[in-house]
Short mmCIF file of C-alpha atoms and ligand atoms in Angstrom, two decimals:
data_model
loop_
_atom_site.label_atom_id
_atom_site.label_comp_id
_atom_site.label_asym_id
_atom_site.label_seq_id
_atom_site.Cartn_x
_atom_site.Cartn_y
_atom_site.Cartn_z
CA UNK A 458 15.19 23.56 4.96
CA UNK A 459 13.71 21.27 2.30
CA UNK A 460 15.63 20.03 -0.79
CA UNK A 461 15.17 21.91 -3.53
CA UNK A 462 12.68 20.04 -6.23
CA UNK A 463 13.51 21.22 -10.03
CA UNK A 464 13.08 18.00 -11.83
CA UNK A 465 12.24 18.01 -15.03
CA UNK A 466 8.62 16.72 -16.43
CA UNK A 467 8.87 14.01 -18.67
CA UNK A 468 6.07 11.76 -20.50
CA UNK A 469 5.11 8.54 -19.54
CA UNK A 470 3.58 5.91 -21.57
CA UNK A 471 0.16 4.30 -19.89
CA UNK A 472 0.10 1.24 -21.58
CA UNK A 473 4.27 0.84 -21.19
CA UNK A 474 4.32 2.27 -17.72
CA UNK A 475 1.27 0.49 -16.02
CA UNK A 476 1.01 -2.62 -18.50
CA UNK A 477 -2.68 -2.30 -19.11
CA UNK A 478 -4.53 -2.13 -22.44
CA UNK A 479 -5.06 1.48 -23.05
CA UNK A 480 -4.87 3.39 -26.47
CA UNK A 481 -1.02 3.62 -27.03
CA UNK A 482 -0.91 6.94 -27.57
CA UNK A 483 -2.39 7.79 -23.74
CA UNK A 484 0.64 9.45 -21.87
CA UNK A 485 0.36 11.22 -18.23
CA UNK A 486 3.31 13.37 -17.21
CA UNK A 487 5.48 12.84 -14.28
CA UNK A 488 9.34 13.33 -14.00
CA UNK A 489 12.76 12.87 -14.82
CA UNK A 490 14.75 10.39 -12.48
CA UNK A 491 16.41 11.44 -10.06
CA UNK A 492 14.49 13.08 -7.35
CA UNK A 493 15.80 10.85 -3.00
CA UNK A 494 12.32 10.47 -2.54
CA UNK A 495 10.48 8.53 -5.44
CA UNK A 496 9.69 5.08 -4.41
CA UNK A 497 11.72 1.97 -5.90
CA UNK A 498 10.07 0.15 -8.99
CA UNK A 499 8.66 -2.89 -8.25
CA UNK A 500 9.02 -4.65 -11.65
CA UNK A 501 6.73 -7.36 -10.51
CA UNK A 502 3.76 -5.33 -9.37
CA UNK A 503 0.26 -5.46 -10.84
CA UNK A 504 -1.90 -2.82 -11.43
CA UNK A 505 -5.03 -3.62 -11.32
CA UNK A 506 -7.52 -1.88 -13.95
CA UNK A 507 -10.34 -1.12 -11.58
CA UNK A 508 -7.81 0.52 -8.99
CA UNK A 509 -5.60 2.84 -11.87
CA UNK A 510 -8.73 4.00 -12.71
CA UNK A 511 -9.78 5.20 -9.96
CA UNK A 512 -6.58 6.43 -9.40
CA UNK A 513 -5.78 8.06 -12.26
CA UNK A 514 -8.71 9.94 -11.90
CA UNK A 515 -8.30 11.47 -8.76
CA UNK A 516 -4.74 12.06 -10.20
CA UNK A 517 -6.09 13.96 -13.04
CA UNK A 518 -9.19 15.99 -11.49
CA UNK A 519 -6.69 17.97 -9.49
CA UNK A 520 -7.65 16.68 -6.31
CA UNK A 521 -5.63 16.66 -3.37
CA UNK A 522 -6.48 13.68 -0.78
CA UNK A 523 -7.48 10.53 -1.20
CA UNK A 524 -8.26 7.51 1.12
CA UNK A 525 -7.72 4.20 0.52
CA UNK A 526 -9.42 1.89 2.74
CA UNK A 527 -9.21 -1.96 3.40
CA UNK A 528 -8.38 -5.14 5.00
CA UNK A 529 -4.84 -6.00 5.77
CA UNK A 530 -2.76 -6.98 3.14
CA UNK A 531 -4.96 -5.93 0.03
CA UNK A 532 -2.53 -3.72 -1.53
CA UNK A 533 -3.23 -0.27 -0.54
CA UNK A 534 0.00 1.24 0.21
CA UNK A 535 1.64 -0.10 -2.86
CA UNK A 536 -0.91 1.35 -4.94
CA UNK A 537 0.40 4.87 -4.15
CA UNK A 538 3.66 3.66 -4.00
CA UNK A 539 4.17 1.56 -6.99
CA UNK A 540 1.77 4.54 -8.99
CA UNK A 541 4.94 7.09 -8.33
CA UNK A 542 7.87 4.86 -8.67
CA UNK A 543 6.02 4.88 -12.53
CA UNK A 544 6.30 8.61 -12.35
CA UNK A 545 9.24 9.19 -10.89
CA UNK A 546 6.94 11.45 -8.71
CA UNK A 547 8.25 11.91 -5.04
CA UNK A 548 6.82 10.36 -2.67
CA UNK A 549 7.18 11.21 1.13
CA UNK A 550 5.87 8.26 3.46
CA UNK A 551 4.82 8.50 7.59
CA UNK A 552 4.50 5.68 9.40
CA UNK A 553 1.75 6.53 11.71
CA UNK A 554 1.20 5.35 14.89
CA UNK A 555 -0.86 6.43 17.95
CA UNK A 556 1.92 8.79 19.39
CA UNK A 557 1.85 10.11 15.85
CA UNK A 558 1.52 14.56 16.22
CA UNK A 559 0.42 17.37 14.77
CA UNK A 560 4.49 18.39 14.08
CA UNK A 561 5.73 15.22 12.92
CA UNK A 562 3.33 16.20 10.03
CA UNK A 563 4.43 19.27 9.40
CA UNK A 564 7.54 20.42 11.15
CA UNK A 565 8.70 22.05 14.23
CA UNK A 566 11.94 24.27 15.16
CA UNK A 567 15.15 22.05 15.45
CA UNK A 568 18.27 23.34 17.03
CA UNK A 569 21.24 23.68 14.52
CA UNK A 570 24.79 22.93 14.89
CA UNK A 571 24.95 26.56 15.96
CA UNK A 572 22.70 26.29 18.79
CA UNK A 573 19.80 28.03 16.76
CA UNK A 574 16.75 26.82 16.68
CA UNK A 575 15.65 26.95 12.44
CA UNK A 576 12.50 25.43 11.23
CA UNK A 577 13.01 21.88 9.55
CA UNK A 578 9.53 21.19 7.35
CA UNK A 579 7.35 18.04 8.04
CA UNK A 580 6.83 15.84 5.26
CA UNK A 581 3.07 16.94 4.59
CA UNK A 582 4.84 20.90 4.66
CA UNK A 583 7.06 19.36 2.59
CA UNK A 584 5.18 18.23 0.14
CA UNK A 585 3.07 21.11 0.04
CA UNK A 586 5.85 23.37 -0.44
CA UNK A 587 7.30 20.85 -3.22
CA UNK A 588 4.00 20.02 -5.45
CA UNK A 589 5.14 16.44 -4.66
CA UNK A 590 3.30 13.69 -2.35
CA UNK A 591 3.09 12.46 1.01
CA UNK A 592 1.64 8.90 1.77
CA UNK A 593 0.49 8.59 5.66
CA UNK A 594 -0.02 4.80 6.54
CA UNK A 595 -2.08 3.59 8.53
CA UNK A 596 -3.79 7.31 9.28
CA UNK A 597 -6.64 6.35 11.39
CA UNK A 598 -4.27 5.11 14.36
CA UNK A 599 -3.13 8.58 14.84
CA UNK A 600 -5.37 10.95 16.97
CA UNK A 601 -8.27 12.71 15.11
CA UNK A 602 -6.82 15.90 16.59
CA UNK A 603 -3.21 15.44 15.26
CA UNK A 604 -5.02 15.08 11.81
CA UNK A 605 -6.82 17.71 12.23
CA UNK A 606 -3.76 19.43 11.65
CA UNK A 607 -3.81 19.08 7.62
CA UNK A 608 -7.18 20.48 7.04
CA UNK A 609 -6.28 23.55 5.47
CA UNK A 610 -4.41 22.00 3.05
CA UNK A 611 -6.09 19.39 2.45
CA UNK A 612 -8.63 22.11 0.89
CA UNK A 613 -5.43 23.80 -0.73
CA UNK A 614 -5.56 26.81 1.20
CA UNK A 615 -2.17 28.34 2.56
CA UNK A 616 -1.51 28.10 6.45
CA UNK A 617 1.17 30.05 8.67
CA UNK A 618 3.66 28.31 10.36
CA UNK A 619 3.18 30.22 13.67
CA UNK A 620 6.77 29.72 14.74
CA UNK A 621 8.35 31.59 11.74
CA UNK A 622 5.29 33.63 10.37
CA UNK A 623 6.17 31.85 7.07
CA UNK A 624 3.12 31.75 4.54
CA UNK A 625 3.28 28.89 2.99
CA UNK A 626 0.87 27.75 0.16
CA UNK A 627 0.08 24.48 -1.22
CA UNK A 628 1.88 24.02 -4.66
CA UNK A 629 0.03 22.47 -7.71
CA UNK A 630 0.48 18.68 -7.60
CA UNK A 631 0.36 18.38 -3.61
CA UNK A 632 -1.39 15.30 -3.07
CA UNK A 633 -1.76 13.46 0.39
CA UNK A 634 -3.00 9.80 0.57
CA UNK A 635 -4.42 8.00 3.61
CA UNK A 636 -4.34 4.15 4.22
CA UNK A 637 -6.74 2.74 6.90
CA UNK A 638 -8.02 -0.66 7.74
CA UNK A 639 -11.61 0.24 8.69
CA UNK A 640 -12.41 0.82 12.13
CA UNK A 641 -15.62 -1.96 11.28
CA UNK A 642 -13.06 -4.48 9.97
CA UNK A 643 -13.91 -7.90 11.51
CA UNK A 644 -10.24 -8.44 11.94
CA UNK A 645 -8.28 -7.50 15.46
CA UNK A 646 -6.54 -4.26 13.88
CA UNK A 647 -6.20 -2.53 17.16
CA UNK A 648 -6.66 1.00 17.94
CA UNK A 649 -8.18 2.37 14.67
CA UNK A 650 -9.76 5.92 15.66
CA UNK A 651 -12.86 7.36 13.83
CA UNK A 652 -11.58 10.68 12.62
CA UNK A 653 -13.51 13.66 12.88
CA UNK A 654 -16.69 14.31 10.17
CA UNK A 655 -15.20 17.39 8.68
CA UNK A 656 -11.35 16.02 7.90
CA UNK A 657 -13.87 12.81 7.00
CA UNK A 658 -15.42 15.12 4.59
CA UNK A 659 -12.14 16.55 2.91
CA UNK A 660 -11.31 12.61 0.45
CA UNK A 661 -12.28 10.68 -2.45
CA UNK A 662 -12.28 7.50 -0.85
CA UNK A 663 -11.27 4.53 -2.41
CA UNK A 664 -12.05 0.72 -1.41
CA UNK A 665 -9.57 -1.59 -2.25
CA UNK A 666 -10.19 -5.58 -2.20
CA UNK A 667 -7.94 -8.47 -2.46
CA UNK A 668 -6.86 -8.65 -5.96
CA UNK A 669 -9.21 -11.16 -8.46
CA UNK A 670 -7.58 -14.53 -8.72
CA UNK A 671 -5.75 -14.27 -12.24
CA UNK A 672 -4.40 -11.12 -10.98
CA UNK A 673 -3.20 -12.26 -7.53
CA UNK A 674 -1.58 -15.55 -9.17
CA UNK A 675 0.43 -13.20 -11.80
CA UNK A 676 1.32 -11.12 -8.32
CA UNK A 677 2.38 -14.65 -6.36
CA UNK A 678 4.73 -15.78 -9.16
CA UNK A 679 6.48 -12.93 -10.04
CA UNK A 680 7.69 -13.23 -6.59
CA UNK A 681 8.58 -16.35 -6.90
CA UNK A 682 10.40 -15.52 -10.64
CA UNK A 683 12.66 -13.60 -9.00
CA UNK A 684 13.56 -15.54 -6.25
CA UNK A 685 14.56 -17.75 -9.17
CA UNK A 686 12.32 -20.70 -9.64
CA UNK A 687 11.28 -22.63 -12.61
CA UNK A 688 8.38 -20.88 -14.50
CA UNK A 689 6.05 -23.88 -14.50
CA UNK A 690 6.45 -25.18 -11.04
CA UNK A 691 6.09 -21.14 -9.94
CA UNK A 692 2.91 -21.06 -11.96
CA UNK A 693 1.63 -24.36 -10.28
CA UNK A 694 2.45 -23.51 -6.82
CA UNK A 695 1.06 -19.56 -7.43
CA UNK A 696 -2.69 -21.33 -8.21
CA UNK A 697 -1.86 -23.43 -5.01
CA UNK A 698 -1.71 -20.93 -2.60
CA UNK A 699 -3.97 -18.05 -4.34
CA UNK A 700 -6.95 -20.54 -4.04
CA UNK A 701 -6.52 -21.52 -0.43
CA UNK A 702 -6.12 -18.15 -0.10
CA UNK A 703 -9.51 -17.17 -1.48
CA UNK A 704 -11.04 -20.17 0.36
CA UNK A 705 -10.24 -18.56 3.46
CA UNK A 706 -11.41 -15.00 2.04
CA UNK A 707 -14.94 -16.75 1.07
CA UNK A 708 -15.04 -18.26 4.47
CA UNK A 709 -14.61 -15.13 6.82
CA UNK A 710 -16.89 -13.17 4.55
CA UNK A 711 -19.54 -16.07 5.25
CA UNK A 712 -18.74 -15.51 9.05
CA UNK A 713 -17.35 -18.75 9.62
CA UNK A 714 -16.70 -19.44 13.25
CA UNK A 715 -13.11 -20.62 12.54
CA UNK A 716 -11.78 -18.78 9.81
CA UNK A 717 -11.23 -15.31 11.87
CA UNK A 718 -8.87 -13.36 9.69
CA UNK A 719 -8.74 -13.91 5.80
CA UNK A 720 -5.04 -15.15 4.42
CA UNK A 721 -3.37 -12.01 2.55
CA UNK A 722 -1.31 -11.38 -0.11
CA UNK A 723 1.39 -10.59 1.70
CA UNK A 724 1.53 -14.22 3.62
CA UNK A 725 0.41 -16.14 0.42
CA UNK A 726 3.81 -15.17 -1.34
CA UNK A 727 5.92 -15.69 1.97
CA UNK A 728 3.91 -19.27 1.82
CA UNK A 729 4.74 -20.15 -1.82
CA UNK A 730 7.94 -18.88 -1.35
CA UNK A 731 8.87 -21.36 1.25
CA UNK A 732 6.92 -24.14 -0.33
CA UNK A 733 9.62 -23.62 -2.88
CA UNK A 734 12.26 -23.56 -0.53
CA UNK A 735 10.97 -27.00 1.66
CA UNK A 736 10.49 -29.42 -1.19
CA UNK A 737 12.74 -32.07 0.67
CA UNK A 738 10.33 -32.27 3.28
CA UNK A 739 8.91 -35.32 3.81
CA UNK A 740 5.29 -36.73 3.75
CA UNK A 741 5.86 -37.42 7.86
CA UNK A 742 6.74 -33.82 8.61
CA UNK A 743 3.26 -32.59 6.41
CA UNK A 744 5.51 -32.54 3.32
CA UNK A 745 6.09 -28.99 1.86
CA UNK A 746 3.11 -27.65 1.18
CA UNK A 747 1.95 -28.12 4.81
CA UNK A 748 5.67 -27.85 6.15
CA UNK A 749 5.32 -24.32 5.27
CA UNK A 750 1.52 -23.04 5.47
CA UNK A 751 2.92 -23.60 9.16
CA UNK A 752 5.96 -21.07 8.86
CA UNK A 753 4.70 -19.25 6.85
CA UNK A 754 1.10 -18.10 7.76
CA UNK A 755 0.26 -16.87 11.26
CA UNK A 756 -3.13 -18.28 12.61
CA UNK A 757 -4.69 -19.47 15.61
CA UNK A 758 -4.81 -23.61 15.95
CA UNK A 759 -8.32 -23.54 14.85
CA UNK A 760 -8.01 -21.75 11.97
CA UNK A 761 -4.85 -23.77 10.86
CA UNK A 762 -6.48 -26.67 11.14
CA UNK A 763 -9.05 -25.88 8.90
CA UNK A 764 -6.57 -24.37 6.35
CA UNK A 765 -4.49 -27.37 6.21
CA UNK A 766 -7.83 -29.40 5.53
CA UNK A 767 -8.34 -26.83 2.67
CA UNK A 768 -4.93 -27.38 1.47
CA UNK A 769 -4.88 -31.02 1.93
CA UNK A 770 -7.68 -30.89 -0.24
CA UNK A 771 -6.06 -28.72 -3.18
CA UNK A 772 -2.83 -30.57 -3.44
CA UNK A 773 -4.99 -33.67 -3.92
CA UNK A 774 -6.48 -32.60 -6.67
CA UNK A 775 -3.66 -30.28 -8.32
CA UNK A 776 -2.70 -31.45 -11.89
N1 ADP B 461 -1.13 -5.46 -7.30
C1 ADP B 461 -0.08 -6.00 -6.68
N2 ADP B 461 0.99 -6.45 -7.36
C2 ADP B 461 2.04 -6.98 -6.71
N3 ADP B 461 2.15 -7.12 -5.39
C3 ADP B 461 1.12 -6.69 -4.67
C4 ADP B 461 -0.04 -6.11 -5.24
N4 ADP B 461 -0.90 -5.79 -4.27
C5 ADP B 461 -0.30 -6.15 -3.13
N5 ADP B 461 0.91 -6.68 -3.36
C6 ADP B 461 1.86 -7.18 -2.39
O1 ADP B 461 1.12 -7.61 -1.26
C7 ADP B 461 1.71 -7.15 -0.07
C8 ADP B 461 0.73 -6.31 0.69
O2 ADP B 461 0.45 -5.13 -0.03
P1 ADP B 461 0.31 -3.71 0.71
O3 ADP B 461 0.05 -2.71 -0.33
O4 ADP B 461 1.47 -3.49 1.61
O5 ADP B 461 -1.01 -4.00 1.53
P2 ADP B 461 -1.76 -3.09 2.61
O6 ADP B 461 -1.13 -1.74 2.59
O7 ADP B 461 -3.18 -3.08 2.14
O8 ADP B 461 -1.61 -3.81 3.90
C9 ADP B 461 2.98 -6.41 -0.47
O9 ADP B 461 4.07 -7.28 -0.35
C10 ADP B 461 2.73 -6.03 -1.91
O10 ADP B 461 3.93 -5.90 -2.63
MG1 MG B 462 -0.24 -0.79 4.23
#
């Protein structure tokens, strides 16, 4: 059976909460602490204004799915995720993969310590049951006709479980978000499935880019902030990495032959972060910067070669 859910609504600042300039007074509700299944705060996560926009208004229209779709690494599952940690609004996640099925979604019988099989709920049942959330990542590697599965209540109608004959209807607040890299991505992201056109139909869709350069800097030293380095040389070595970062970016949207997979946000901190860590290196081993672009970024030889050039290039003329 699922865990009860009788948490208590409480008022959140939007200005305090998301750290965006918004009239003080502007307050969404969410919940009291407590509840296994809201996400952790992540204190040094930016939210973008273009992005809480867009999802605070699927929030507040009452809608129940939404897709967010993009290139690896540009921040869509933390969106969701960071969005209810600021809520205190549970969150249930699915790792999807291509063995992903209808049942993992929403439930199946499971025999008990009594040797009777009782019906355990799914995290999407769950969530419909609860008013709460379910986040599946990565949805377009599953089969279309696992997804399939959801479509009733993704339109907030009930559905029968047919192995219990239980009813069960979709409870305000039910949300379900989608991650996908798009199956037209230039990048290898293997085994993305086009879904069929009438779950296609049942989103708001939402595009989500790498984050503009200001923004991704803040993102790049707060990591390193709390890995404990100086504020200045975190600041320096955030601008560092951000713009060889967007180099890249600029150069696979242009096509370039080399550059075959743009550097994310997710490798640019694990870069600065070891920059920080290899300052001993010496010039003959590449020096730090260098010393770690090859730790810490995964490319082909090609592409690192041109990367290094770009970095080469930026360390020369930092300040
Ligand atoms: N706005 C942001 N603020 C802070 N960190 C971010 C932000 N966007 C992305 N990140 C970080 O970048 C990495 C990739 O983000 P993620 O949401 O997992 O990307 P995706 O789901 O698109 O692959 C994560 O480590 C995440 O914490
Ligand atoms: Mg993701």
């Amino acid at each position: 059976m699922s865990q009860s859910f009788q948490l208590k609504p409480a008022s959140y600042s939007l200005a305090k909460e998301f750290n965006v300039q918004v009239d003080p007074r502007a307050v969404i509700t969410g919940y009291e602490p407590g509840h296994h299944a809201v996400p952790p705060k992540d204190d040094g996560y930016v939210f973008n204004r273009g992005r809480l926009r867009d999802m605070l208004a699927f929030w507040e229209a009452g809608l129940i799915g939404l897709k967010l779709q993009g290139d690896p690494s540009t921040g869509k599952s933390s969106l969701p995720e960071q969005f209810h940690a600021r809520l205190n609004w549970p969150l249930y996640k699915v790792s999807c993969t291509p063995t992903t099925e209808a049942y993992q979604l929403l439930g199946q019988l499971v025999p008990g310590l009594d040797g009777r099989l009782a019906w355990t709920d799914g995290p999407v049942l769950r969530a419909a049951r609860e008013g709460s959330s379910v986040l599946l990542d990565e949805g377009n590697v599953m089969e279309p006709g696992q997804a399939t599965s959801m479509n009733l209540l993704l339109d907030g109608y009930c559905i029968t479980i047919p192995e219990t004959g239980e009813i069960v209807t979709p409870k305000p607040g039910f949300r379900v978000f989608w991650t996908e890299n798009p199956v037209d991505s230039r990048l290898v992201v293997a085994g993305r499935n086009v879904q069929d056109a009438p779950f296609e139909d049942r989103w708001m869709v939402m595009s989500v880019d790498y984050l503009p350069a200001d923004e991704e800097i803040r993102v790049v030293k707060n990591a390193l902030l709390k890995v404990g380095t100086d504020p200045n040389k975190a600041e320096l070595t955030a601008k560092l990495v951000v713009g060889v970062a967007n180099q890249t970016r600029q150069a696979y949207r242009n096509r370039d032959k080399v550059i075959v997979s743009p550097m994310s946000t997710r490798s640019a901190i694990r870069w600065a972060k070891l920059i920080r860590r290899f300052q001993n290196v010496k010039a003959e081993e590449g020096g730090p910067t260098i010393y770690a672009l090859r730790r810490g970024v995964s490319m082909s030889p090609e592409q690192r070669d041109a990367v290094e050039e770009y970095t080469r290039a930026a360390v020369g003329t930092a300040p």
